[in-house]
Coordinates of C-alpha atoms and ligand atoms in Angstrom, one line a residue:
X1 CA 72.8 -43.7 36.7
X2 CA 75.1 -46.8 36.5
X3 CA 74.2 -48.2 33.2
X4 CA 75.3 -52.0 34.3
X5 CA 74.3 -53.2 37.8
X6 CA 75.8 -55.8 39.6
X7 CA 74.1 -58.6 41.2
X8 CA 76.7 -58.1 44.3
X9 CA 76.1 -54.4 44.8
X10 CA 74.1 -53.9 48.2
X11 CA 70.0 -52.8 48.0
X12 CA 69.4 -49.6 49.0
X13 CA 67.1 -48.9 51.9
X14 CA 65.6 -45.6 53.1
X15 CA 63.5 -44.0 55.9
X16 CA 62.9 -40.6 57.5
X17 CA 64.5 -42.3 60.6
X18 CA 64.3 -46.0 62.5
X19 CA 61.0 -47.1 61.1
X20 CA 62.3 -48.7 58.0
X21 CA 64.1 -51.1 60.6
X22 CA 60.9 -53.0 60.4
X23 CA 61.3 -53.4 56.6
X24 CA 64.8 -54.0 56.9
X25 CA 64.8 -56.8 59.5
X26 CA 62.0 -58.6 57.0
X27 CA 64.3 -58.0 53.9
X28 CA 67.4 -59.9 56.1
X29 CA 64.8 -62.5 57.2
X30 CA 63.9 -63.2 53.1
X31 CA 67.4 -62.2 51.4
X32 CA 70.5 -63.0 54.0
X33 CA 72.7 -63.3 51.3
X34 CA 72.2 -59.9 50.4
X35 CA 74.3 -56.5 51.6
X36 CA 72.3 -53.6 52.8
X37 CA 72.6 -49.9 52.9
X38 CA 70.2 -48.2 54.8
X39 CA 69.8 -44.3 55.8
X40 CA 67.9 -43.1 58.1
X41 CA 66.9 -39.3 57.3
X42 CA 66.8 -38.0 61.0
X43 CA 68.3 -35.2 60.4
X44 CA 65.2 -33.8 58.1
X45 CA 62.8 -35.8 59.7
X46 CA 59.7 -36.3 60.5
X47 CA 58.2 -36.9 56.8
X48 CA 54.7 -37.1 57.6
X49 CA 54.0 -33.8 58.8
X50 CA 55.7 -31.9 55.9
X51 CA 54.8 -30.7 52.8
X52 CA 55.2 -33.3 49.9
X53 CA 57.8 -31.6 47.6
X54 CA 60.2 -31.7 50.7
X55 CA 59.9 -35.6 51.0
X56 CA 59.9 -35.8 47.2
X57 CA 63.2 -33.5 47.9
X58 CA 65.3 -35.6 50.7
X59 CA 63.9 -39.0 48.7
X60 CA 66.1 -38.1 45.4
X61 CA 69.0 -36.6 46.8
X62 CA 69.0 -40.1 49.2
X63 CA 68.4 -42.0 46.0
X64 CA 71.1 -40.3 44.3
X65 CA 72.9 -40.9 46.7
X66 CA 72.8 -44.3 47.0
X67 CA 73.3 -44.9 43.6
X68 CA 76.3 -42.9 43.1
X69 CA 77.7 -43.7 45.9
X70 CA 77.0 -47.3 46.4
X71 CA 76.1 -48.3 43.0
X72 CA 73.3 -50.4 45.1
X73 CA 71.4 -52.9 42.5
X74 CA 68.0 -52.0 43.7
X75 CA 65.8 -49.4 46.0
X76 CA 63.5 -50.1 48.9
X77 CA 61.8 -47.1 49.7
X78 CA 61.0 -48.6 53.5
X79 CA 58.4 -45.5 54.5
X80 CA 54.8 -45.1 53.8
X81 CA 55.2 -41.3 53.4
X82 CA 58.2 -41.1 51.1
X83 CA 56.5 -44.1 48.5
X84 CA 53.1 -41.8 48.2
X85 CA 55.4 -38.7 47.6
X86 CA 58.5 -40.0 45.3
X87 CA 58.3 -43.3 44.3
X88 CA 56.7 -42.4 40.5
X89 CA 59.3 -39.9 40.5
X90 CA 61.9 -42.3 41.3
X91 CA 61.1 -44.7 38.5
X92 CA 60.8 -42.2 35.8
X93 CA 64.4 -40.8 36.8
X94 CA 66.0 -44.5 37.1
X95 CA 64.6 -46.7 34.7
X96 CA 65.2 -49.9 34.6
X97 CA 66.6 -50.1 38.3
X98 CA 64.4 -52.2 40.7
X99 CA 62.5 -50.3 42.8
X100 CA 60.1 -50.9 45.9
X101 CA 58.0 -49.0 47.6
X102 CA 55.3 -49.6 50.9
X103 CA 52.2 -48.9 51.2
X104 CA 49.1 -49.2 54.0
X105 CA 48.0 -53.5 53.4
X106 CA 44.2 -52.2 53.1
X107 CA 43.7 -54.6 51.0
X108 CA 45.0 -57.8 53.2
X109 CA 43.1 -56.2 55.9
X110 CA 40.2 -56.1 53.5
X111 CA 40.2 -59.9 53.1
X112 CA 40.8 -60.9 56.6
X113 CA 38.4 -58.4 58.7
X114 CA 35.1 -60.7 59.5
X115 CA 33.4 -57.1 61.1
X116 CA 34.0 -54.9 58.5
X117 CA 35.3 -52.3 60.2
X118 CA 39.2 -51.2 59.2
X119 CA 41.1 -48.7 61.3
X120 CA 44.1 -47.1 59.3
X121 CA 46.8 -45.7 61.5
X122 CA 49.3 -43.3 59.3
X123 CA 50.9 -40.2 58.7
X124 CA 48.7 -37.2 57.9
X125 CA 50.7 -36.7 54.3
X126 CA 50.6 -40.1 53.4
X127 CA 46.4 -40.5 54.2
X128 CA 46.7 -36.8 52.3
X129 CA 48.0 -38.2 49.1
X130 CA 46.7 -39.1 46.0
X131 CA 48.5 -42.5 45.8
X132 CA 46.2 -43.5 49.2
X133 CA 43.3 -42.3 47.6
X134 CA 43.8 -44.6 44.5
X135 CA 44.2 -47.4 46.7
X136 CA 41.6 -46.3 49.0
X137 CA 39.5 -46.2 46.3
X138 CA 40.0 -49.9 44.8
X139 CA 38.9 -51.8 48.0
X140 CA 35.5 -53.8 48.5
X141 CA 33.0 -51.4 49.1
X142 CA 31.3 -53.8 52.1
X143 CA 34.6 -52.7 53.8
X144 CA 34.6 -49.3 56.3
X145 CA 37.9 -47.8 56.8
X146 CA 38.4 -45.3 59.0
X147 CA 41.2 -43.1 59.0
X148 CA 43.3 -41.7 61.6
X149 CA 46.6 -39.1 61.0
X150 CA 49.0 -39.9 64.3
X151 CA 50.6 -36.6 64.3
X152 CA 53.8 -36.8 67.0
X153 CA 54.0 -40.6 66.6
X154 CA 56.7 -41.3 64.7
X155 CA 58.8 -38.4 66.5
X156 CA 58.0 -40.0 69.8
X157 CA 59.1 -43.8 68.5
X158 CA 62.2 -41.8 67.0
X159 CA 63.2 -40.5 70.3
X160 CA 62.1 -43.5 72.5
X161 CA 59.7 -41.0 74.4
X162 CA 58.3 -43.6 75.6
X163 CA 55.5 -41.5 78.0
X164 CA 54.8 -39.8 74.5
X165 CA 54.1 -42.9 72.8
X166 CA 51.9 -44.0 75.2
X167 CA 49.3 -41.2 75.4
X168 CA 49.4 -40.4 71.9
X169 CA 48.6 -44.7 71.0
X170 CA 46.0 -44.1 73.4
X171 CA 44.5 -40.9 72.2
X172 CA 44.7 -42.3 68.8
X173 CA 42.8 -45.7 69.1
X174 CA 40.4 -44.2 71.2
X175 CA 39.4 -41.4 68.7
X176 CA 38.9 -44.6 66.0
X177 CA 36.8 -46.5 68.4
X178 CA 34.7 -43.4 69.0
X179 CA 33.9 -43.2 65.2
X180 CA 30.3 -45.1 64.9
X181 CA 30.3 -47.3 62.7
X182 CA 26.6 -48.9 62.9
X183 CA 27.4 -50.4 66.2
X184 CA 30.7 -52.7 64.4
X185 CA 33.7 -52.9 65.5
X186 CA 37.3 -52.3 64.6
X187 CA 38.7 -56.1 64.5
X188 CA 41.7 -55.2 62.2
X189 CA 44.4 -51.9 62.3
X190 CA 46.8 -51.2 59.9
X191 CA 49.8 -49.6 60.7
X192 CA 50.5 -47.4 58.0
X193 CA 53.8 -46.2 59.0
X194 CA 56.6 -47.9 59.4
X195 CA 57.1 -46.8 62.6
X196 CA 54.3 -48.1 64.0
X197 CA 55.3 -51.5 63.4
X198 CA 58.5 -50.9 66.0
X199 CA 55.7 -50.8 68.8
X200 CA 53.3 -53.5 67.7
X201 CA 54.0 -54.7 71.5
X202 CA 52.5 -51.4 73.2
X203 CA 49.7 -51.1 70.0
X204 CA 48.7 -54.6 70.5
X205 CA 48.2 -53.8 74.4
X206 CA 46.2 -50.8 73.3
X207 CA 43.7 -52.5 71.2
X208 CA 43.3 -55.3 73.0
X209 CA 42.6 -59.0 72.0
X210 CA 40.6 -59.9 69.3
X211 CA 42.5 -57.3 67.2
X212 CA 44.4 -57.7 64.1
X213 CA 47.5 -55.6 63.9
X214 CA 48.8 -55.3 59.8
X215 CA 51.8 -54.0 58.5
X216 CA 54.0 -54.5 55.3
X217 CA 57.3 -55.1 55.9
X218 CA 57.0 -58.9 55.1
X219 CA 55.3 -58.5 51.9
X220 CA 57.7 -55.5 51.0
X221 CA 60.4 -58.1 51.4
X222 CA 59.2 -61.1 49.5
X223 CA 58.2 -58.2 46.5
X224 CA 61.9 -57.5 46.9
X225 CA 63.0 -60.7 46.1
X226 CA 60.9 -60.9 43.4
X227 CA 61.8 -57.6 41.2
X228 CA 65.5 -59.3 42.3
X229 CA 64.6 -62.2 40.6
X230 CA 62.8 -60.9 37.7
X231 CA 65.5 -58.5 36.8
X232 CA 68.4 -61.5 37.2
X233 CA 69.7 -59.6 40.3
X234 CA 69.4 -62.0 43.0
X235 CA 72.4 -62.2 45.2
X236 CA 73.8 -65.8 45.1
X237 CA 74.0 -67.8 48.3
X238 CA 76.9 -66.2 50.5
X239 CA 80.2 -67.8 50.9
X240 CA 81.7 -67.5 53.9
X241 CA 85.7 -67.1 54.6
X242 CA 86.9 -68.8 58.1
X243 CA 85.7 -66.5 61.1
X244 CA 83.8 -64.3 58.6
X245 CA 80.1 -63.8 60.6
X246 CA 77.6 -63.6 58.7
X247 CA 75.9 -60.7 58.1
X248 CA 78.7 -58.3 57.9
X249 CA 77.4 -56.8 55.2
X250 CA 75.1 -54.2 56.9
X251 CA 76.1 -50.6 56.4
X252 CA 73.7 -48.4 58.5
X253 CA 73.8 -43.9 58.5
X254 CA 71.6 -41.5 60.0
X255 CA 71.6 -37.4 58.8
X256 CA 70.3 -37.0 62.3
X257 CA 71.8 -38.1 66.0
X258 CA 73.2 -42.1 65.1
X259 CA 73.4 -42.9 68.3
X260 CA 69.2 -43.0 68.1
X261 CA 69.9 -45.4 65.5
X262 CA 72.3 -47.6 67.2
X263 CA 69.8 -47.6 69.8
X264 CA 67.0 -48.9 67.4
X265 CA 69.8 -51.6 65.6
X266 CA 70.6 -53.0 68.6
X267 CA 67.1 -53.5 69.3
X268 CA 65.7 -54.4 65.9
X269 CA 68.6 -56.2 64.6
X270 CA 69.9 -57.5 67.8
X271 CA 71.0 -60.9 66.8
X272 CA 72.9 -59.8 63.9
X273 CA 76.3 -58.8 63.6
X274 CA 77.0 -55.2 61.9
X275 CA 79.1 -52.1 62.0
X276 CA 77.2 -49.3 64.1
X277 CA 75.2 -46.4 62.5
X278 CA 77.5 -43.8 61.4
X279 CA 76.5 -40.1 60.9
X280 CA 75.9 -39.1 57.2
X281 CA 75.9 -35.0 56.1
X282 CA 72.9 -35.2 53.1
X283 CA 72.1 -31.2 53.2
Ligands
LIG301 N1 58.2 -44.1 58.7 C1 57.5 -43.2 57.8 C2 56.3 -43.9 57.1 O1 56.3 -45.1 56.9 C3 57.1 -41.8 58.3 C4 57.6 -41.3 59.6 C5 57.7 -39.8 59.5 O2 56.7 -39.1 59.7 O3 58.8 -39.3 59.3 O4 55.4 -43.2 56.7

């Protein structure tokens, strides 16, 4: 571990694939002065249908990597699955080095749902794990959350199947809606994965008006800037040479097919100039 970080080293950022894209457009949003590493772990992907010691696995060697490698200043673990599984880990084996992890906004959608009724879309090994537990078990007890493992989901947003995406959002919110809940209804969904949040468009058509769609990468952001603050790390303002665009300053790698990722940059991060995805060997 680098025993002196640099305000101007880049943030780390990982996923098992494009669904951090979600976190990482909110972190540009709150911190454009910042430089950015993400990876996308494609390759050994998807996370939330295997067993946690292999997520805890891919999660270190991709911090350590990111480290070492690009001595980045802080971590953003930018998926559900690999925060339950590695982010204690993490901490204990880098003190002192910022890091952030997401998690399902139960409780925002605690204080904002007026029926009661909560609908939590994830992974099955993140609603598996003990960290979702702990937080399950610290909300308001006049709140019902139901609880629903969207196995295939993230593969399907990973390869833009879109057919697959489809049936499975549809099979999944009607299995929720079938749970009776006293006659209430589900007014507010979480997406606990940050895949999800790539197709709030199709999800929102699926549940219809009236409800609620929640997801984290906003908050994840804005907790980013704070630890960045807190720890004196916060980027300064960027100067700009002549002719020098903006956001240059995006590094983006996949250990799976980059050309998916590409894809999912030029749709995510559209507006922004950067380098395309390039393909990164993390046995
Ligand atoms: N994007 C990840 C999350 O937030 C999981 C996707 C996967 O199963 O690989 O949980």
């Amino acid at each position: 571990m680098p025993s002196k970080r640099a305000a101007s080293g880049p943030i780390g950022v990982f996923d098992s694939g494009i669904g951090g894209l979600s976190v990482l457009a909110a972190l540009r949003r709150e911190l454009p002065q910042e430089k950015f590493v993400y990876i996308g772990d494609a390759g050994h992907a998807p996370y939330g249908e295997r067993d946690t010691s292999h997520v805890l696995k891919r999660s270190q060697l991709l911090a350590d990597y990111l480290i070492t490698r690009h001595q980045t200043k802080a971590l953003v673990l930018a998926c559900n699955t690999a925060t339950a599984a590695a982010v204690a880990d993490l901490r204990e084996r880098y003190p002192g080095l910022p890091i952030v992890g997401i998690e399902p906004a139960l409780k925002p959608a605690a204080a904002l749902t007026a029926s009661g009724v909560v609908a939590v879309m994830a992974t099955r090994s993140t609603l598996a794990s003990d960290k979702f537990e702990t937080l399950l078990g610290t909300q308001k007890t006049s709140v019902r959350f139901l609880l629903q493992a969207c196995d295939g989901l993230a593969a399907a947003i990973e390869q833009a199947d879109h057919q697959a995406i489809a049936s499975l959002c549809q099979r999944y919110a009607q299995a929720l809606r079938h749970n009776p809940v006293d006659g209430a209804h589900i007014d507010t969904v979480v997406l606990g994965c940050t895949h999800y949040a790539l197709i709030t468009d199709i999800l929102s058509k699926v549940w219809g008006p009236g409800v609620r769609l929640l997801e984290a990468g906003q908050p994840v952001a804005r907790r980013t800037r704070q630890v960045l603050e807190e720890a004196g790390l916060l980027q300064a303002a960027q100067t700009l040479s002549q002719g020098e665009a903006p956001y240059s300053t995006l590094v983006c790698m996949s250990t799976g097919d980059p050309g998916l990722l590409n894809h999912a940059l030029a749709d995510w991060l559209a507006q922004e100039t950067q380098r395309p995805a390039s393909a990164l060997s993390l046995p």
